[in-house]
Short mmCIF file of C-alpha atoms in Angstrom, two decimals:
data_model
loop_
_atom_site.label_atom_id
_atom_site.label_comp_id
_atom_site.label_asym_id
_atom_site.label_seq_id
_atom_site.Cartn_x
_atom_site.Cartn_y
_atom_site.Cartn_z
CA UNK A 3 121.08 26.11 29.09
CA UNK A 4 119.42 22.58 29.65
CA UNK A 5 116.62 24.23 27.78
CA UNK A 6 118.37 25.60 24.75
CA UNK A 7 120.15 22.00 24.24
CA UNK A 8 116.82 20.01 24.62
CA UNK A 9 115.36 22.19 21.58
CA UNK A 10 117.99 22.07 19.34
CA UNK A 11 118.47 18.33 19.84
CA UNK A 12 114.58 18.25 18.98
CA UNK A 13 114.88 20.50 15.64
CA UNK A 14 118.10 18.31 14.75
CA UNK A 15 115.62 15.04 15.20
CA UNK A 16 112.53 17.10 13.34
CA UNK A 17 115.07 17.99 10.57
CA UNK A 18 116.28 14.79 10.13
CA UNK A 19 112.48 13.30 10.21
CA UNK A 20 111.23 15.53 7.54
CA UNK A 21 114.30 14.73 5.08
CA UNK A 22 113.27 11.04 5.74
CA UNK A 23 109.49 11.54 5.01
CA UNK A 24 110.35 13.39 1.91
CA UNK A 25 112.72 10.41 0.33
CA UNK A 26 110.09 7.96 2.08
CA UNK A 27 109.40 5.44 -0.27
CA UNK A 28 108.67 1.78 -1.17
CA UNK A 29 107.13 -1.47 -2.99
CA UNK A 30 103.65 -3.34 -2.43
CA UNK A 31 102.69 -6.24 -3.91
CA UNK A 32 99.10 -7.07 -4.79
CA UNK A 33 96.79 -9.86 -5.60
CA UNK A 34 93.36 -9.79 -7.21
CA UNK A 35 90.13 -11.90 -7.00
CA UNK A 36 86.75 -11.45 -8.60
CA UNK A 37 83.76 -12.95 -8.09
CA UNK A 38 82.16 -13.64 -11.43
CA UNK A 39 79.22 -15.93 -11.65
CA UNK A 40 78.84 -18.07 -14.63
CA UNK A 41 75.34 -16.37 -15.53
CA UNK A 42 77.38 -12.96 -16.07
CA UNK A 43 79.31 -14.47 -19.21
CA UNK A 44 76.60 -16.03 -21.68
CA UNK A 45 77.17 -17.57 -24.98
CA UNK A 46 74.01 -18.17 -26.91
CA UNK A 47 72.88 -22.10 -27.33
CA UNK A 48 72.88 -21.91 -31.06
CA UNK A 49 76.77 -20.61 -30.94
CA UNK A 50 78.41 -22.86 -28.00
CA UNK A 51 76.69 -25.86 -25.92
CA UNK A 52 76.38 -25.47 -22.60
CA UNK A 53 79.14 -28.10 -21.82
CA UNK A 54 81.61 -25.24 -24.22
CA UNK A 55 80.04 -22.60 -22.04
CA UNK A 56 81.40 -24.23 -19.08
CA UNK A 57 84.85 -24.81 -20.20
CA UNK A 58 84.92 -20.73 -21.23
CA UNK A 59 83.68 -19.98 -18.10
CA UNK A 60 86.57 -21.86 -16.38
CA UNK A 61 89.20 -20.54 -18.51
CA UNK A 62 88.19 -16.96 -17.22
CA UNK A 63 88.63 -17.85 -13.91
CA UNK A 64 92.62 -17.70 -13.91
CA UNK A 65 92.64 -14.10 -15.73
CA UNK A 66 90.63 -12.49 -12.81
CA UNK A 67 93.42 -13.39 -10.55
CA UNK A 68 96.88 -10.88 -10.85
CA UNK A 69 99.52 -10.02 -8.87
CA UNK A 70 100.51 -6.00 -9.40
CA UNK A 71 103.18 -4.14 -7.27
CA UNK A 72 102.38 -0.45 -6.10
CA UNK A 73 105.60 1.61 -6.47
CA UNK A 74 104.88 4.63 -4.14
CA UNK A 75 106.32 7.47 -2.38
CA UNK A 76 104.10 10.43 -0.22
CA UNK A 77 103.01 12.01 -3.55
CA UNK A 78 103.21 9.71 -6.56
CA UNK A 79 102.50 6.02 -7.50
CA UNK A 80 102.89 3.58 -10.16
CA UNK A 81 99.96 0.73 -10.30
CA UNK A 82 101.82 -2.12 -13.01
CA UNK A 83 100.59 -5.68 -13.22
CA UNK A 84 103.34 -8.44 -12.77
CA UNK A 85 104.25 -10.19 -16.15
CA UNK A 86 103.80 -13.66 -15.77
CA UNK A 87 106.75 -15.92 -17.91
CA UNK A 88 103.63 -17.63 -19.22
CA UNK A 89 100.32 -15.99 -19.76
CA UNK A 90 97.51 -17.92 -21.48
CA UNK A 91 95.19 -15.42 -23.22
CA UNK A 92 91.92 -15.61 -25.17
CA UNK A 93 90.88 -13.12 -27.98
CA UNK A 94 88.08 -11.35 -25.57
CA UNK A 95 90.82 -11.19 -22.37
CA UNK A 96 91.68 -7.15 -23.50
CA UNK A 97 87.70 -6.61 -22.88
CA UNK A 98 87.56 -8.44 -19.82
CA UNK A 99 90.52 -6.06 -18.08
CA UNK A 100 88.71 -3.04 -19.80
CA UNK A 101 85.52 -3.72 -18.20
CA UNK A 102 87.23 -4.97 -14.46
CA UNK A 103 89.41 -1.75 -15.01
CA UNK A 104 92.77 -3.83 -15.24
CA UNK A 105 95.73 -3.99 -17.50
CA UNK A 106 98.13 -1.61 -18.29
CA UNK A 107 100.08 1.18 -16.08
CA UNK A 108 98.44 3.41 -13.51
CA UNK A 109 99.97 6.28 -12.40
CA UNK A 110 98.81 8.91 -10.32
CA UNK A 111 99.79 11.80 -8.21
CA UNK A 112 97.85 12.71 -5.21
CA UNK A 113 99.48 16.34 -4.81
CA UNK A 114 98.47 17.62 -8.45
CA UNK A 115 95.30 15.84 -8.24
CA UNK A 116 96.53 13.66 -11.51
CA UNK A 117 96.02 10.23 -13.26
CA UNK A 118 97.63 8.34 -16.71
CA UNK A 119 96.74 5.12 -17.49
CA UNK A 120 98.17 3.46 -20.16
CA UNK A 121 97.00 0.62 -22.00
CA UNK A 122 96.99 -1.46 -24.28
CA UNK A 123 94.13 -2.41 -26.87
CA UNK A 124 93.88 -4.58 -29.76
CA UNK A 125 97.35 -3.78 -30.17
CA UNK A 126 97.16 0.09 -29.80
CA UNK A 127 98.42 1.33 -26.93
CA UNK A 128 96.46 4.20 -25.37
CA UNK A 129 97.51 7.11 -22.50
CA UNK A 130 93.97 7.89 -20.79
CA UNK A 131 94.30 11.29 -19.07
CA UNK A 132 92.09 12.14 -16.09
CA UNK A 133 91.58 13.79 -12.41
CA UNK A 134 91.59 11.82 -9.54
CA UNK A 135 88.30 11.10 -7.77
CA UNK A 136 88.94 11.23 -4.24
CA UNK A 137 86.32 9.06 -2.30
CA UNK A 138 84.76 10.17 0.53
CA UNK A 139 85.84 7.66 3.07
CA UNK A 140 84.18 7.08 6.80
CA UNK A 141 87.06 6.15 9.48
CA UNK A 142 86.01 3.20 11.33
CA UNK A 143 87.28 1.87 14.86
CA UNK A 144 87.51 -1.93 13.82
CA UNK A 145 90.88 -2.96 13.21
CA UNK A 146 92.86 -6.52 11.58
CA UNK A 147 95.94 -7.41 10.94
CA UNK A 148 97.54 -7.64 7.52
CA UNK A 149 100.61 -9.20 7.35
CA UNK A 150 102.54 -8.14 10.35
CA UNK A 151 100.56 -4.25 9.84
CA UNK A 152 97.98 -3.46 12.31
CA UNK A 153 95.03 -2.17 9.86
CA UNK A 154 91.72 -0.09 9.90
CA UNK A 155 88.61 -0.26 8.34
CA UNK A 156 87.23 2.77 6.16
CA UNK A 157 83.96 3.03 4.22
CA UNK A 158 82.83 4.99 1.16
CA UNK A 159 80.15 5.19 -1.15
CA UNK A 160 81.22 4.85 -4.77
CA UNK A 161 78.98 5.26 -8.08
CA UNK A 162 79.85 2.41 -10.96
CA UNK A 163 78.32 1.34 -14.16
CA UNK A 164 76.89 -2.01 -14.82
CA UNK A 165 77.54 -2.92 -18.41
CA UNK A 166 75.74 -5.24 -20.47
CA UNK A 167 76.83 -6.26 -23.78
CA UNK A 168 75.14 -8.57 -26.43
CA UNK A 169 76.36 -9.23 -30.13
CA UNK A 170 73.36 -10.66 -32.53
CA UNK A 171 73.34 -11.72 -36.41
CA UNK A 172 70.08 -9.68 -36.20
CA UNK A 173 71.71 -6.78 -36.39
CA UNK A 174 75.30 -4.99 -37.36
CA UNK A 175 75.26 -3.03 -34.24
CA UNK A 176 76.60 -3.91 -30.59
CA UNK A 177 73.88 -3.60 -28.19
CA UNK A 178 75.40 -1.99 -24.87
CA UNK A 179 72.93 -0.93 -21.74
CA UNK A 180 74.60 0.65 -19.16
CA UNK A 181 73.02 1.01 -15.30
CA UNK A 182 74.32 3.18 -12.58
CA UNK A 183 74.62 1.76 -9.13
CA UNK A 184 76.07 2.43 -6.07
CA UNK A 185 78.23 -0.10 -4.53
CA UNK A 186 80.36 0.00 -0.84
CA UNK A 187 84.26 0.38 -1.10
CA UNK A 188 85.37 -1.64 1.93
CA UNK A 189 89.00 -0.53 2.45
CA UNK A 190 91.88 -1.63 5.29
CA UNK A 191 94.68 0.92 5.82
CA UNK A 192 97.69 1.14 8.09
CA UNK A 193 98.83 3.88 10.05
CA UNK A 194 102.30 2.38 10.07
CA UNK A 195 103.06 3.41 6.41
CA UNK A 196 102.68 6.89 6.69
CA UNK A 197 101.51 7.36 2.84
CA UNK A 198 98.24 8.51 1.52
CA UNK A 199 98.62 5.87 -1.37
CA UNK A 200 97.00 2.43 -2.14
CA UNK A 201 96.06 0.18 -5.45
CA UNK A 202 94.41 0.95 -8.73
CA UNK A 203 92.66 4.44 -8.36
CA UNK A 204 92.12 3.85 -4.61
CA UNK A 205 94.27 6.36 -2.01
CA UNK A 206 92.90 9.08 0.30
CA UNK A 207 93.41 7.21 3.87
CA UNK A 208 95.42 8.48 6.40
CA UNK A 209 97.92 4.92 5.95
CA UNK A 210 98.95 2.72 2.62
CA UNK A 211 95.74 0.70 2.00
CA UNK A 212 96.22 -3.27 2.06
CA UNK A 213 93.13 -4.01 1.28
CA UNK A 214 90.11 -3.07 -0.25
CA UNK A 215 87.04 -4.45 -1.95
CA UNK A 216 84.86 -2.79 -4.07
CA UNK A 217 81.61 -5.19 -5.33
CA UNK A 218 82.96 -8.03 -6.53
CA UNK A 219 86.28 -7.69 -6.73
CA UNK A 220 89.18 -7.71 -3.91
CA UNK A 221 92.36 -7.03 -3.76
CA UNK A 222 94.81 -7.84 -0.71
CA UNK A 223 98.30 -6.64 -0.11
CA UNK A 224 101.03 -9.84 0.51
CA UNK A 225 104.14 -7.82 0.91
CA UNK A 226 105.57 -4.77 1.19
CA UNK A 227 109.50 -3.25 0.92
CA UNK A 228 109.68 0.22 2.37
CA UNK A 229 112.51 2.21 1.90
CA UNK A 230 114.32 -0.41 -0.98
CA UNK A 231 118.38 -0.26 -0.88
CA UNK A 232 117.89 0.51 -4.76
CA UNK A 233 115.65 3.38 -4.64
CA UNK A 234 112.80 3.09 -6.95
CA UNK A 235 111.69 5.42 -9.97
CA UNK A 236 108.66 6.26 -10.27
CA UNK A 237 108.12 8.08 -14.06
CA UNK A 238 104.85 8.93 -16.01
CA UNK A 239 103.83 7.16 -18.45
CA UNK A 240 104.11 8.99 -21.91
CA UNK A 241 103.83 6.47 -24.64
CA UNK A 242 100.46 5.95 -26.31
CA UNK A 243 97.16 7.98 -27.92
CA UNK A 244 96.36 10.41 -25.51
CA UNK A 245 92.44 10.12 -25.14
CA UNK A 246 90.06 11.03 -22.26
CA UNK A 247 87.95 8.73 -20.82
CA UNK A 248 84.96 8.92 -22.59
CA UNK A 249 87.13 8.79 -26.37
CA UNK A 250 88.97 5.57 -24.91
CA UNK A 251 85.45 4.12 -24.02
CA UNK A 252 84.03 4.76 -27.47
CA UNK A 253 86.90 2.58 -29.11
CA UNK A 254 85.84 0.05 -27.05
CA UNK A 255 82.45 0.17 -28.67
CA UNK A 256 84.06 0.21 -32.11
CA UNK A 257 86.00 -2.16 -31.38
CA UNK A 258 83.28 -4.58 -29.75
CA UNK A 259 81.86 -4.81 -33.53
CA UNK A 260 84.86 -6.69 -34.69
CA UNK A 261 84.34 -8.60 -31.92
CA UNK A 262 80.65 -9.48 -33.18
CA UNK A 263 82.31 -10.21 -36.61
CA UNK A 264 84.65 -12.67 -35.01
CA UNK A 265 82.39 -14.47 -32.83
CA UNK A 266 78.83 -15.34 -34.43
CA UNK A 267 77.98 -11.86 -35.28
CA UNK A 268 76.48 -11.91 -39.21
CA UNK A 269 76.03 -15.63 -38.91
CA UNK A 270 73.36 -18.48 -38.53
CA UNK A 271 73.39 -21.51 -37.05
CA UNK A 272 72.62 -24.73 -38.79
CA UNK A 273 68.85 -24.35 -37.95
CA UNK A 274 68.74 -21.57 -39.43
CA UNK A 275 68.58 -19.39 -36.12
CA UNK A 276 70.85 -15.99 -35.17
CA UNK A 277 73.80 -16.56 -32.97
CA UNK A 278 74.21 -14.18 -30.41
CA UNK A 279 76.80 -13.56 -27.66
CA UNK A 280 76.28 -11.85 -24.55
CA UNK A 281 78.55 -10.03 -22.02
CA UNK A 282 77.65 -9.24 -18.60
CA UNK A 283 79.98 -7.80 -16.16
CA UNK A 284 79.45 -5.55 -13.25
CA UNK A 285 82.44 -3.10 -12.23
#
C-alpha cells in the first residue's frame, strides 16, 4: 500500500509539473552594444571634413545601443525593441538597423521551425517570412553568473556577410560588395529557465540565453520576470508586405539610390571633384 500511495503522489506532482511547464512563461530585458570603428563609416573629404566626420561618427554611437524585451514561453517568442519617449534619429538610422539586423518585431516559433519579422522602411512597413536557422552550438563546461542565474558557455560557427556600400557622382548606381565570413557566436545560457529561447534569431540551448555575442556586437540580459501575474500574449505579427528575404534585401538596394540622391550622389564639389559616400559595416 506504501507503494501504491508513493506513485500516485508522484504522478499527482508530474501532472501538476507538466501543466506548469506548458503555461511556463515570462519577460527578458535586453541591452545592445556594437563595436563600430570610425574607419567603417566614411564620408568622402570633398562631401564632409573630417572634423563633420567625427561629429557623425559620434552621433551613431547612441543608436547602436537598445534595450529590447524577449516575451517568451517553451515554444514561441516575441523579440520588440523598447520605445524610447525621445529618440533622436538621422535620415541613414533605418539602414544602419537593416544592416546590424535591428528594428522592428521578431517573432519566432521554435516548434514549427518559423520566423516574421516586421519592419519598418522608409515608411513602409514590411513582414519578412523565413525558417529558422538553428546553429550548431558546442556545450562548454565554463560557467558565470548573470544576474543572480548561474550561466554556461556555448559555441557555434555562424556564416555572415560583410557589406560594403559606396555612393559616387560618377555613377547613378550604388556600388555594393558583399564578402562571406565566418564569425564565432559566443553565447551564455541558464539551465534555470527551462526554455529553449533567447534574443534576436538566437535560441537552440538547453536554458534562456543571457548573453551572446556574435562579431561585433553583444547583447546582455539585465532582467528577467518569469511567470508575470498578467500573463503575457505573445501574437504574430501580420501587418506589412509580405516579402522573403532576398525581395526585402533588394528594396534596400533600391532604396540606397535615393539615398545617393540625398547625400552627394549626382553632385560636385566646389573643385570640381565627385562626392562620394561610403558605408562599411560588418554583421
Amino acid at each position: 500500500m506504501k507503494t501504491v500511495i508513493t506513485i500516485c503522489i508522484s504522478a499527482l506532482l508530474l501532472a501538476g509539473f507538466t501543466t506548469t511547464a506548458q503555461d511556463f512563461q515570462g519577460v527578458a530585458t535586453y541591452h545592445t552594444s556594437v563595436s563600430l570603428n570610425q574607419d567603417d563609416f566614411k564620408i568622402d573629404s570633398n562631401v564632409a571634413s573630417a572634423e563633420q566626420q567625427t561629429a557623425i561618427f559620434k552621433m551613431l554611437a547612441p543608436m547602436l545601443k537598445k534595450e529590447y524585451n524577449l516575451t517568451f514561453s517553451k515554444t514561441e517568442s516575441i523579440y520588440k525593441e523598447v520605445e524610447k519617449l525621445e529618440q533622436n534619429s538621422m535620415p541613414f538610422q533605418g539602414m544602419l538597423d537593416n544592416f546590424m539586423g535591428e528594428g522592428g518585431i521578431f517573432y519566432k516559433n521554435i516548434k514549427a521551425e518559423e520566423s516574421l519579422k516586421q519592419t519598418e522602411f522608409f515608411g513602409k512597413v514590411f513582414l519578412i517570412t523565413d525558417t529558422l536557422d538553428k546553429l550548431e552550438w558546442k556545450l562548454g563546461k565554463e560557467s558565470k553568473v548573470i544576474g543572480s542565474y548561474t550561466c554556461y558557455k556555448a559555441t557555434a560557427e555562424k556564416k555572415v556577410i560583410e557589406m560594403n556600400i559606396e555612393t559616387s557622382a560618377e555613377s547613378d548606381d550604388v556600388k555594393q560588395d558583399t564578402v562571406q565570413t565566418t564569425i564565432t557566436v559566443t553565447a551564455w545560457y541558464t539551465p534555470m529557465i527551462p526554455v529553449s529561447q533567447g534574443p534576436g534569431k538566437y535560441f537552440g540551448l538547453p536554458g534562456l540565453i543571457m548573453e551572446v555575442s556574435d562579431g561585433r556586437q553583444t547583447i546582455l540580459c539585465s532582467k528577467v520576470v518569469l511567470n508575470p501575474e498578467n500573463k503575457v500574449s505573445i501574437d504574430k505579427p501580420k501587418d506589412g508586405k509580405v516579402v522573403t528575404e532576398k525581395e526585402y534585401q533588394e528594396t534596400v538596394r533600391k532604396k540606397m539610390k535615393e539615398f545617393q540622391e540625398m547625400y552627394g550622389g549626382g553632385q560636385q564639389n566646389q573643385s570640381g571633384g565627385n562626392s562620394s559616400i561610403k558605408i562599411q559595416i560588418p554583421n
